[in-house]
JSON list of C-alpha atoms in Angstrom, two decimals:
[
{"chain": "I", "resi": 21, "resn": "MET", "atom": "CA", "xyz": [-6.77, 23.08, 17.14]},
{"chain": "I", "resi": 22, "resn": "PRO", "atom": "CA", "xyz": [-8.55, 19.36, 16.18]},
{"chain": "I", "resi": 23, "resn": "TYR", "atom": "CA", "xyz": [-10.33, 19.34, 12.98]},
{"chain": "I", "resi": 24, "resn": "HIS", "atom": "CA", "xyz": [-12.73, 16.57, 11.96]},
{"chain": "I", "resi": 25, "resn": "ALA", "atom": "CA", "xyz": [-11.68, 14.18, 9.23]},
{"chain": "I", "resi": 26, "resn": "LYS", "atom": "CA", "xyz": [-14.72, 12.33, 7.52]},
{"chain": "I", "resi": 27, "resn": "ASN", "atom": "CA", "xyz": [-14.95, 8.89, 6.34]},
{"chain": "I", "resi": 28, "resn": "PRO", "atom": "CA", "xyz": [-15.91, 8.14, 3.63]},
{"chain": "I", "resi": 29, "resn": "ASP", "atom": "CA", "xyz": [-17.98, 5.46, 4.23]},
{"chain": "I", "resi": 30, "resn": "PRO", "atom": "CA", "xyz": [-21.71, 7.00, 6.01]},
{"chain": "I", "resi": 31, "resn": "THR", "atom": "CA", "xyz": [-21.59, 3.96, 8.29]},
{"chain": "I", "resi": 32, "resn": "LYS", "atom": "CA", "xyz": [-18.65, 5.21, 10.39]},
{"chain": "I", "resi": 33, "resn": "GLY", "atom": "CA", "xyz": [-18.07, 8.47, 12.15]},
{"chain": "I", "resi": 34, "resn": "GLY", "atom": "CA", "xyz": [-15.05, 10.49, 11.71]},
{"chain": "I", "resi": 35, "resn": "THR", "atom": "CA", "xyz": [-11.75, 11.25, 13.21]},
{"chain": "I", "resi": 36, "resn": "ASN", "atom": "CA", "xyz": [-10.51, 13.89, 15.09]},
{"chain": "I", "resi": 37, "resn": "ILE", "atom": "CA", "xyz": [-7.21, 14.68, 14.15]},
{"chain": "I", "resi": 38, "resn": "ASP", "atom": "CA", "xyz": [-4.24, 17.39, 15.05]},
{"chain": "I", "resi": 39, "resn": "GLU", "atom": "CA", "xyz": [-5.56, 20.38, 12.07]},
{"chain": "I", "resi": 40, "resn": "LYS", "atom": "CA", "xyz": [-1.79, 21.34, 11.91]},
{"chain": "I", "resi": 41, "resn": "LYS", "atom": "CA", "xyz": [-0.72, 17.59, 11.23]},
{"chain": "I", "resi": 42, "resn": "TYR", "atom": "CA", "xyz": [-3.77, 16.65, 8.88]},
{"chain": "I", "resi": 43, "resn": "HIS", "atom": "CA", "xyz": [-2.38, 19.57, 6.79]},
{"chain": "I", "resi": 44, "resn": "GLN", "atom": "CA", "xyz": [1.18, 18.26, 6.79]},
{"chain": "I", "resi": 45, "resn": "ILE", "atom": "CA", "xyz": [0.41, 14.95, 5.75]},
{"chain": "I", "resi": 46, "resn": "HIS", "atom": "CA", "xyz": [-2.55, 16.11, 3.60]},
{"chain": "I", "resi": 47, "resn": "ASP", "atom": "CA", "xyz": [-0.14, 18.96, 1.24]},
{"chain": "I", "resi": 48, "resn": "ALA", "atom": "CA", "xyz": [2.70, 16.04, 1.69]},
{"chain": "I", "resi": 49, "resn": "MET", "atom": "CA", "xyz": [0.43, 13.25, 0.10]},
{"chain": "I", "resi": 50, "resn": "ILE", "atom": "CA", "xyz": [-0.52, 16.08, -2.28]},
{"chain": "I", "resi": 51, "resn": "GLY", "atom": "CA", "xyz": [2.74, 16.30, -3.33]},
{"chain": "I", "resi": 52, "resn": "ALA", "atom": "CA", "xyz": [3.52, 13.23, -3.40]},
{"chain": "I", "resi": 53, "resn": "LEU", "atom": "CA", "xyz": [0.68, 11.93, -6.20]},
{"chain": "I", "resi": 54, "resn": "LEU", "atom": "CA", "xyz": [1.12, 15.38, -8.04]},
{"chain": "I", "resi": 55, "resn": "GLN", "atom": "CA", "xyz": [4.59, 13.77, -8.68]},
{"chain": "I", "resi": 56, "resn": "GLN", "atom": "CA", "xyz": [3.34, 10.21, -9.59]},
{"chain": "I", "resi": 57, "resn": "LYS", "atom": "CA", "xyz": [-0.13, 10.16, -11.22]},
{"chain": "I", "resi": 58, "resn": "GLN", "atom": "CA", "xyz": [-0.95, 6.88, -9.11]},
{"chain": "I", "resi": 59, "resn": "MET", "atom": "CA", "xyz": [0.63, 5.27, -5.60]},
{"chain": "I", "resi": 60, "resn": "SER", "atom": "CA", "xyz": [-0.53, 2.06, -4.10]},
{"chain": "I", "resi": 61, "resn": "LEU", "atom": "CA", "xyz": [-0.70, 2.96, 0.15]},
{"chain": "I", "resi": 62, "resn": "LYS", "atom": "CA", "xyz": [2.61, 1.69, 0.74]},
{"chain": "I", "resi": 63, "resn": "GLU", "atom": "CA", "xyz": [3.90, 3.53, -1.95]},
{"chain": "I", "resi": 64, "resn": "LEU", "atom": "CA", "xyz": [2.45, 6.70, -0.75]},
{"chain": "I", "resi": 65, "resn": "VAL", "atom": "CA", "xyz": [3.56, 6.71, 2.74]},
{"chain": "I", "resi": 66, "resn": "LEU", "atom": "CA", "xyz": [7.17, 6.06, 1.49]},
{"chain": "I", "resi": 67, "resn": "ALA", "atom": "CA", "xyz": [7.11, 9.42, -0.53]},
{"chain": "I", "resi": 68, "resn": "VAL", "atom": "CA", "xyz": [5.61, 10.99, 2.91]},
{"chain": "I", "resi": 69, "resn": "LYS", "atom": "CA", "xyz": [8.09, 9.49, 5.94]},
{"chain": "I", "resi": 70, "resn": "SER", "atom": "CA", "xyz": [10.97, 10.61, 2.44]},
{"chain": "I", "resi": 71, "resn": "GLN", "atom": "CA", "xyz": [8.82, 14.64, 2.91]},
{"chain": "I", "resi": 72, "resn": "LEU", "atom": "CA", "xyz": [8.33, 14.78, 6.70]},
{"chain": "I", "resi": 73, "resn": "ASP", "atom": "CA", "xyz": [10.94, 12.77, 8.37]},
{"chain": "I", "resi": 74, "resn": "GLY", "atom": "CA", "xyz": [12.56, 15.37, 11.31]},
{"chain": "I", "resi": 75, "resn": "VAL", "atom": "CA", "xyz": [9.77, 16.93, 11.57]},
{"chain": "I", "resi": 76, "resn": "PHE", "atom": "CA", "xyz": [6.50, 15.65, 11.61]},
{"chain": "I", "resi": 77, "resn": "ASP", "atom": "CA", "xyz": [5.77, 13.69, 15.47]},
{"chain": "I", "resi": 78, "resn": "GLY", "atom": "CA", "xyz": [3.55, 11.35, 15.10]},
{"chain": "I", "resi": 79, "resn": "SER", "atom": "CA", "xyz": [2.83, 7.86, 13.39]},
{"chain": "I", "resi": 80, "resn": "PHE", "atom": "CA", "xyz": [2.74, 8.07, 10.17]},
{"chain": "I", "resi": 81, "resn": "GLU", "atom": "CA", "xyz": [0.70, 5.28, 8.98]},
{"chain": "I", "resi": 82, "resn": "TRP", "atom": "CA", "xyz": [-2.40, 6.24, 11.42]},
{"chain": "I", "resi": 83, "resn": "TYR", "atom": "CA", "xyz": [-2.11, 10.12, 10.08]},
{"chain": "I", "resi": 84, "resn": "ILE", "atom": "CA", "xyz": [-1.91, 9.21, 6.57]},
{"chain": "I", "resi": 85, "resn": "THR", "atom": "CA", "xyz": [-5.05, 6.56, 6.29]},
{"chain": "I", "resi": 86, "resn": "THR", "atom": "CA", "xyz": [-6.95, 9.14, 8.84]},
{"chain": "I", "resi": 87, "resn": "VAL", "atom": "CA", "xyz": [-6.09, 12.40, 6.04]},
{"chain": "I", "resi": 88, "resn": "LYS", "atom": "CA", "xyz": [-6.55, 9.62, 2.52]},
{"chain": "I", "resi": 89, "resn": "LEU", "atom": "CA", "xyz": [-10.17, 8.62, 4.16]},
{"chain": "I", "resi": 90, "resn": "ASP", "atom": "CA", "xyz": [-10.92, 12.47, 4.44]},
{"chain": "I", "resi": 91, "resn": "MET", "atom": "CA", "xyz": [-10.08, 12.77, 1.46]},
{"chain": "I", "resi": 92, "resn": "GLU", "atom": "CA", "xyz": [-11.99, 10.60, -0.65]},
{"chain": "I", "resi": 93, "resn": "ALA", "atom": "CA", "xyz": [-14.68, 11.71, 1.39]},
{"chain": "I", "resi": 94, "resn": "ARG", "atom": "CA", "xyz": [-14.39, 15.08, 0.46]},
{"chain": "I", "resi": 95, "resn": "GLY", "atom": "CA", "xyz": [-13.49, 13.92, -2.91]},
{"chain": "I", "resi": 96, "resn": "GLU", "atom": "CA", "xyz": [-10.44, 14.95, -3.65]},
{"chain": "I", "resi": 97, "resn": "LEU", "atom": "CA", "xyz": [-9.33, 11.49, -3.80]},
{"chain": "I", "resi": 98, "resn": "VAL", "atom": "CA", "xyz": [-10.05, 7.92, -5.67]},
{"chain": "I", "resi": 99, "resn": "CYS", "atom": "CA", "xyz": [-9.21, 4.97, -4.55]},
{"chain": "I", "resi": 100, "resn": "ASP", "atom": "CA", "xyz": [-9.21, 2.51, -7.24]},
{"chain": "I", "resi": 101, "resn": "ARG", "atom": "CA", "xyz": [-10.09, -0.68, -5.47]},
{"chain": "I", "resi": 102, "resn": "LYS", "atom": "CA", "xyz": [-10.35, -2.49, -8.46]},
{"chain": "I", "resi": 103, "resn": "LYS", "atom": "CA", "xyz": [-6.23, -3.54, -8.71]},
{"chain": "I", "resi": 104, "resn": "SER", "atom": "CA", "xyz": [-4.09, -5.15, -6.28]},
{"chain": "I", "resi": 105, "resn": "PRO", "atom": "CA", "xyz": [-2.80, -3.24, -5.04]},
{"chain": "I", "resi": 106, "resn": "HIS", "atom": "CA", "xyz": [-5.37, -0.72, -4.71]},
{"chain": "I", "resi": 107, "resn": "LEU", "atom": "CA", "xyz": [-4.41, 2.71, -6.23]},
{"chain": "I", "resi": 108, "resn": "HIS", "atom": "CA", "xyz": [-4.64, 6.35, -5.10]},
{"chain": "I", "resi": 109, "resn": "SER", "atom": "CA", "xyz": [-4.88, 9.31, -7.67]},
{"chain": "I", "resi": 110, "resn": "LEU", "atom": "CA", "xyz": [-5.97, 13.02, -6.91]},
{"chain": "I", "resi": 111, "resn": "THR", "atom": "CA", "xyz": [-9.42, 13.96, -8.48]}
]
């Protein structure tokens, strides 16, 4: 069943994503960010890959970016764009 992932930019539409894959990535991202309060996107990708390697079928980077944007749009995740690299944390 598809899940409609939102985009925090109101000028951009969302993306349909497989609901099971959405929840796999979402849960792994939350787990990683509960352990380490702030992470760059690169760190987040590596953390999610380490949790789901061998049990996830698809492009980690695409799914993580899609879920990350949806979490930002829904107020679950904050991206500090003032820092380089951008740092992500749970709200």
